[in-house]
PDB file of C-alpha atoms in Angstrom:
ATOM      1  CA  PHE W 175     -27.095 -21.247-247.913  1.00  0.00           C
ATOM      2  CA  MET W 176     -26.323 -17.726-248.941  1.00  0.00           C
ATOM      3  CA  ASN W 177     -23.637 -15.802-250.787  1.00  0.00           C
ATOM      4  CA  VAL W 178     -21.913 -13.503-248.280  1.00  0.00           C
ATOM      5  CA  GLY W 179     -19.411 -10.913-249.447  1.00  0.00           C
ATOM      6  CA  PHE W 180     -17.103  -9.318-246.895  1.00  0.00           C
ATOM      7  CA  TYR W 181     -16.016  -5.879-248.118  1.00  0.00           C
ATOM      8  CA  GLN W 182     -12.987  -4.510-246.302  1.00  0.00           C
ATOM      9  CA  LEU W 183     -13.009  -0.754-246.832  1.00  0.00           C
ATOM     10  CA  THR W 184      -9.430   0.520-246.841  1.00  0.00           C
ATOM     11  CA  LYS W 185      -9.479   3.328-249.423  1.00  0.00           C
ATOM     12  CA  SER W 186     -13.127   4.406-249.681  1.00  0.00           C
ATOM     13  CA  ALA W 187     -15.418   5.550-246.925  1.00  0.00           C
ATOM     14  CA  ILE W 188     -18.756   3.812-246.507  1.00  0.00           C
ATOM     15  CA  GLU W 189     -20.381   6.963-247.909  1.00  0.00           C
ATOM     16  CA  ILE W 190     -18.685   6.279-251.250  1.00  0.00           C
ATOM     17  CA  ALA W 191     -18.728   2.467-251.386  1.00  0.00           C
ATOM     18  CA  LEU W 192     -22.321   1.822-250.281  1.00  0.00           C
ATOM     19  CA  PRO W 193     -24.100   3.980-252.903  1.00  0.00           C
ATOM     20  CA  LYS W 194     -22.074   2.306-255.669  1.00  0.00           C
ATOM     21  CA  LEU W 195     -23.038  -1.159-254.429  1.00  0.00           C
ATOM     22  CA  LEU W 196     -26.689  -0.137-254.080  1.00  0.00           C
ATOM     23  CA  ASP W 197     -26.669   1.284-257.610  1.00  0.00           C
ATOM     24  CA  LEU W 198     -25.312  -2.035-258.913  1.00  0.00           C
ATOM     25  CA  THR W 199     -28.036  -3.824-256.957  1.00  0.00           C
ATOM     26  CA  LEU W 200     -30.751  -1.821-258.724  1.00  0.00           C
ATOM     27  CA  GLN W 201     -29.057  -2.331-262.100  1.00  0.00           C
ATOM     28  CA  ALA W 202     -29.242  -6.092-261.450  1.00  0.00           C
ATOM     29  CA  GLY W 203     -33.003  -5.787-260.912  1.00  0.00           C
ATOM     30  CA  LYS W 204     -32.768  -6.547-257.190  1.00  0.00           C
ATOM     31  CA  ARG W 205     -33.960  -4.764-254.066  1.00  0.00           C
ATOM     32  CA  GLY W 206     -31.645  -3.816-251.221  1.00  0.00           C
ATOM     33  CA  LEU W 207     -32.105  -3.559-247.492  1.00  0.00           C
ATOM     34  CA  VAL W 208     -29.528  -1.561-245.522  1.00  0.00           C
ATOM     35  CA  ARG W 209     -29.495  -2.562-241.881  1.00  0.00           C
ATOM     36  CA  LEU W 210     -27.852  -0.213-239.414  1.00  0.00           C
ATOM     37  CA  GLY W 211     -27.135  -0.720-235.758  1.00  0.00           C
ATOM     38  CA  LYS W 212     -27.678   2.872-234.725  1.00  0.00           C
ATOM     39  CA  ASP W 213     -30.701   5.131-235.206  1.00  0.00           C
ATOM     40  CA  SER W 214     -28.468   8.194-235.486  1.00  0.00           C
ATOM     41  CA  ASN W 215     -26.952   6.891-238.719  1.00  0.00           C
ATOM     42  CA  LEU W 216     -30.322   6.403-240.386  1.00  0.00           C
ATOM     43  CA  SER W 217     -31.047  10.049-241.190  1.00  0.00           C
ATOM     44  CA  LYS W 218     -27.443  10.621-242.276  1.00  0.00           C
ATOM     45  CA  LEU W 219     -27.631   7.668-244.682  1.00  0.00           C
ATOM     46  CA  ASP W 220     -31.062   8.776-245.895  1.00  0.00           C
ATOM     47  CA  ASP W 221     -29.620  12.186-246.827  1.00  0.00           C
ATOM     48  CA  LEU W 222     -26.564  10.608-248.445  1.00  0.00           C
ATOM     49  CA  LEU W 223     -28.604   8.434-250.827  1.00  0.00           C
ATOM     50  CA  TRP W 224     -30.406  11.515-252.137  1.00  0.00           C
ATOM     51  CA  THR W 225     -27.239  13.584-252.595  1.00  0.00           C
ATOM     52  CA  TYR W 226     -24.227  11.267-253.063  1.00  0.00           C
ATOM     53  CA  ASP W 227     -23.908  12.207-256.751  1.00  0.00           C
ATOM     54  CA  ASN W 228     -24.687  15.513-258.462  1.00  0.00           C
ATOM     55  CA  PHE W 229     -26.260  13.680-261.390  1.00  0.00           C
ATOM     56  CA  SER W 230     -27.994  10.776-259.678  1.00  0.00           C
ATOM     57  CA  TRP W 231     -29.845   9.602-256.570  1.00  0.00           C
ATOM     58  CA  LEU W 232     -30.999   6.271-255.214  1.00  0.00           C
ATOM     59  CA  PRO W 233     -34.733   5.753-254.642  1.00  0.00           C
ATOM     60  CA  HIS W 234     -35.187   4.576-251.080  1.00  0.00           C
ATOM     61  CA  GLY W 235     -37.224   4.836-247.920  1.00  0.00           C
ATOM     62  CA  SER W 236     -37.071   4.254-244.186  1.00  0.00           C
ATOM     63  CA  LYS W 237     -39.435   3.959-241.214  1.00  0.00           C
ATOM     64  CA  LYS W 238     -40.359   7.641-241.488  1.00  0.00           C
ATOM     65  CA  ASP W 239     -41.804   6.951-244.959  1.00  0.00           C
ATOM     66  CA  LYS W 240     -44.971   5.163-245.932  1.00  0.00           C
ATOM     67  CA  TYR W 241     -45.319   2.525-248.630  1.00  0.00           C
ATOM     68  CA  SER W 242     -42.224   0.493-247.883  1.00  0.00           C
ATOM     69  CA  SER W 243     -43.153  -2.045-250.555  1.00  0.00           C
ATOM     70  CA  PHE W 244     -42.680   0.590-253.285  1.00  0.00           C
ATOM     71  CA  ASN W 245     -39.110   1.459-252.287  1.00  0.00           C
ATOM     72  CA  PRO W 246     -36.376  -0.584-254.014  1.00  0.00           C
ATOM     73  CA  ILE W 247     -33.975   0.291-251.177  1.00  0.00           C
ATOM     74  CA  TRP W 248     -35.023   0.274-247.530  1.00  0.00           C
ATOM     75  CA  ILE W 249     -32.925   1.596-244.622  1.00  0.00           C
ATOM     76  CA  THR W 250     -33.660   0.205-241.191  1.00  0.00           C
ATOM     77  CA  THR W 251     -32.366  -0.512-237.712  1.00  0.00           C
ATOM     78  CA  GLU W 252     -34.979  -3.233-237.213  1.00  0.00           C
ATOM     79  CA  LEU W 253     -35.046  -6.946-238.034  1.00  0.00           C
ATOM     80  CA  GLU W 254     -37.435  -6.466-240.927  1.00  0.00           C
ATOM     81  CA  ASN W 255     -37.628  -6.722-244.690  1.00  0.00           C
ATOM     82  CA  PRO W 256     -40.740  -4.748-245.640  1.00  0.00           C
ATOM     83  CA  ASN W 257     -39.762  -4.190-249.288  1.00  0.00           C
ATOM     84  CA  LYS W 258     -38.919  -7.876-249.831  1.00  0.00           C
ATOM     85  CA  SER W 259     -35.240  -7.230-250.589  1.00  0.00           C
ATOM     86  CA  GLU W 260     -33.102  -9.995-252.013  1.00  0.00           C
ATOM     87  CA  PHE W 261     -29.840  -8.320-250.934  1.00  0.00           C
ATOM     88  CA  VAL W 262     -28.980  -7.120-247.438  1.00  0.00           C
ATOM     89  CA  PHE W 263     -26.193  -4.674-246.588  1.00  0.00           C
ATOM     90  CA  MET W 264     -24.908  -4.960-243.030  1.00  0.00           C
ATOM     91  CA  LEU W 265     -22.994  -1.944-241.736  1.00  0.00           C
ATOM     92  CA  ASP W 266     -22.647  -2.858-238.083  1.00  0.00           C
ATOM     93  CA  VAL W 267     -22.236  -5.972-235.995  1.00  0.00           C
ATOM     94  CA  TYR W 268     -24.969  -8.548-236.561  1.00  0.00           C
ATOM     95  CA  GLU W 269     -25.879 -12.126-235.770  1.00  0.00           C
ATOM     96  CA  PRO W 270     -25.793 -14.661-238.627  1.00  0.00           C
ATOM     97  CA  ASN W 271     -29.455 -15.589-238.055  1.00  0.00           C
ATOM     98  CA  GLU W 272     -30.372 -12.035-239.095  1.00  0.00           C
ATOM     99  CA  LEU W 273     -29.494 -12.988-242.697  1.00  0.00           C
ATOM    100  CA  ILE W 274     -32.229 -15.577-243.111  1.00  0.00           C
ATOM    101  CA  GLY W 275     -34.390 -14.980-246.172  1.00  0.00           C
ATOM    102  CA  PHE W 276     -31.885 -13.038-248.282  1.00  0.00           C
ATOM    103  CA  GLU W 277     -30.097 -14.224-251.438  1.00  0.00           C
ATOM    104  CA  ARG W 278     -26.973 -12.261-250.782  1.00  0.00           C
ATOM    105  CA  CYS W 279     -25.345 -10.373-247.923  1.00  0.00           C
ATOM    106  CA  PHE W 280     -22.830  -7.554-248.172  1.00  0.00           C
ATOM    107  CA  ASP W 281     -20.823  -7.186-244.964  1.00  0.00           C
ATOM    108  CA  LEU W 282     -19.100  -3.792-245.172  1.00  0.00           C
ATOM    109  CA  PHE W 283     -16.514  -2.945-242.526  1.00  0.00           C
ATOM    110  CA  ASP W 284     -13.718  -0.446-241.930  1.00  0.00           C
ATOM    111  CA  GLY W 285     -10.489  -2.229-242.796  1.00  0.00           C
ATOM    112  CA  ASN W 286      -8.459   0.410-240.959  1.00  0.00           C
ATOM    113  CA  ASP W 287     -10.212  -0.282-237.641  1.00  0.00           C
ATOM    114  CA  GLN W 288      -8.697  -3.305-235.883  1.00  0.00           C
ATOM    115  CA  VAL W 289     -11.836  -3.874-233.777  1.00  0.00           C
ATOM    116  CA  ALA W 290     -13.998  -3.927-236.925  1.00  0.00           C
ATOM    117  CA  VAL W 291     -11.563  -6.299-238.653  1.00  0.00           C
ATOM    118  CA  ALA W 292     -11.526  -8.664-235.666  1.00  0.00           C
ATOM    119  CA  SER W 293     -15.332  -8.616-235.536  1.00  0.00           C
ATOM    120  CA  ALA W 294     -15.534  -9.397-239.272  1.00  0.00           C
ATOM    121  CA  ARG W 295     -13.148 -12.332-238.791  1.00  0.00           C
ATOM    122  CA  GLU W 296     -15.427 -13.743-236.088  1.00  0.00           C
ATOM    123  CA  ARG W 297     -18.482 -13.407-238.363  1.00  0.00           C
ATOM    124  CA  TRP W 298     -16.509 -15.112-241.167  1.00  0.00           C
ATOM    125  CA  LYS W 299     -15.693 -18.091-238.915  1.00  0.00           C
ATOM    126  CA  ILE W 300     -19.317 -18.489-237.808  1.00  0.00           C
ATOM    127  CA  LEU W 301     -20.757 -18.175-241.325  1.00  0.00           C
ATOM    128  CA  LYS W 302     -18.127 -20.530-242.772  1.00  0.00           C
ATOM    129  CA  GLY W 303     -19.017 -23.061-240.096  1.00  0.00           C
ATOM    130  CA  GLU W 304     -22.657 -22.809-241.176  1.00  0.00           C
ATOM    131  CA  GLY W 305     -21.680 -23.622-244.768  1.00  0.00           C
ATOM    132  CA  HIS W 306     -22.374 -20.280-246.467  1.00  0.00           C
ATOM    133  CA  ASP W 307     -20.639 -19.305-249.731  1.00  0.00           C
ATOM    134  CA  LEU W 308     -18.151 -16.670-248.520  1.00  0.00           C
ATOM    135  CA  HIS W 309     -16.172 -14.147-250.583  1.00  0.00           C
ATOM    136  CA  TYR W 310     -13.621 -11.638-249.353  1.00  0.00           C
ATOM    137  CA  TRP W 311     -13.234  -8.360-251.233  1.00  0.00           C
ATOM    138  CA  GLN W 312     -10.486  -5.841-250.593  1.00  0.00           C
ATOM    139  CA  GLN W 313      -9.620  -2.517-252.180  1.00  0.00           C
ATOM    140  CA  SER W 314      -6.454  -2.030-254.194  1.00  0.00           C
ATOM    141  CA  GLY W 315      -4.302   1.082-253.924  1.00  0.00           C
ATOM    142  CA  ASP W 316      -6.530   2.885-256.447  1.00  0.00           C
ATOM    143  CA  GLY W 317      -9.733   1.916-254.593  1.00  0.00           C
ATOM    144  CA  LYS W 318     -10.910  -0.813-257.002  1.00  0.00           C
ATOM    145  CA  TRP W 319     -12.273  -4.045-255.588  1.00  0.00           C
ATOM    146  CA  PHE W 320     -10.578  -7.409-256.027  1.00  0.00           C
ATOM    147  CA  GLU W 321     -11.483 -10.753-254.552  1.00  0.00           C
ATOM    148  CA  LYS W 322      -8.892 -12.406-252.332  1.00  0.00           C
ATOM    149  CA  SER W 323      -8.855 -16.154-251.974  1.00  0.00           C
TER     150      SER W 323
END
């Protein structure tokens, strides 16, 4: 069974929250796979990870790059894990069986979008029923994360 963290974004956009989580992933000595549901988001996210901070960038690759095994972060729309990531970041709707083989899943969703919230609740119910270790993270008024029980 896997550790699954649901991250309800209420103060920060995905463009701010995701790079921070990926940076923490690398600091922990882990590899990250970012799985998107739409091809159009892939190039936008690719650009973001190079430019999200004036003083830093996140080493990563995607299907347009070669040598996936050398990239500590991989962005994809496919059911793949070519860089052998331990952590997976899900940004769109997914099926629980897509999480097989990962140590940890980060389910990031827009907490201000009622459809996204309802979809996350459904995923929570399914994953809980499968016996996964679930954690729910929400942002405080100042944008910091806290775990709700």
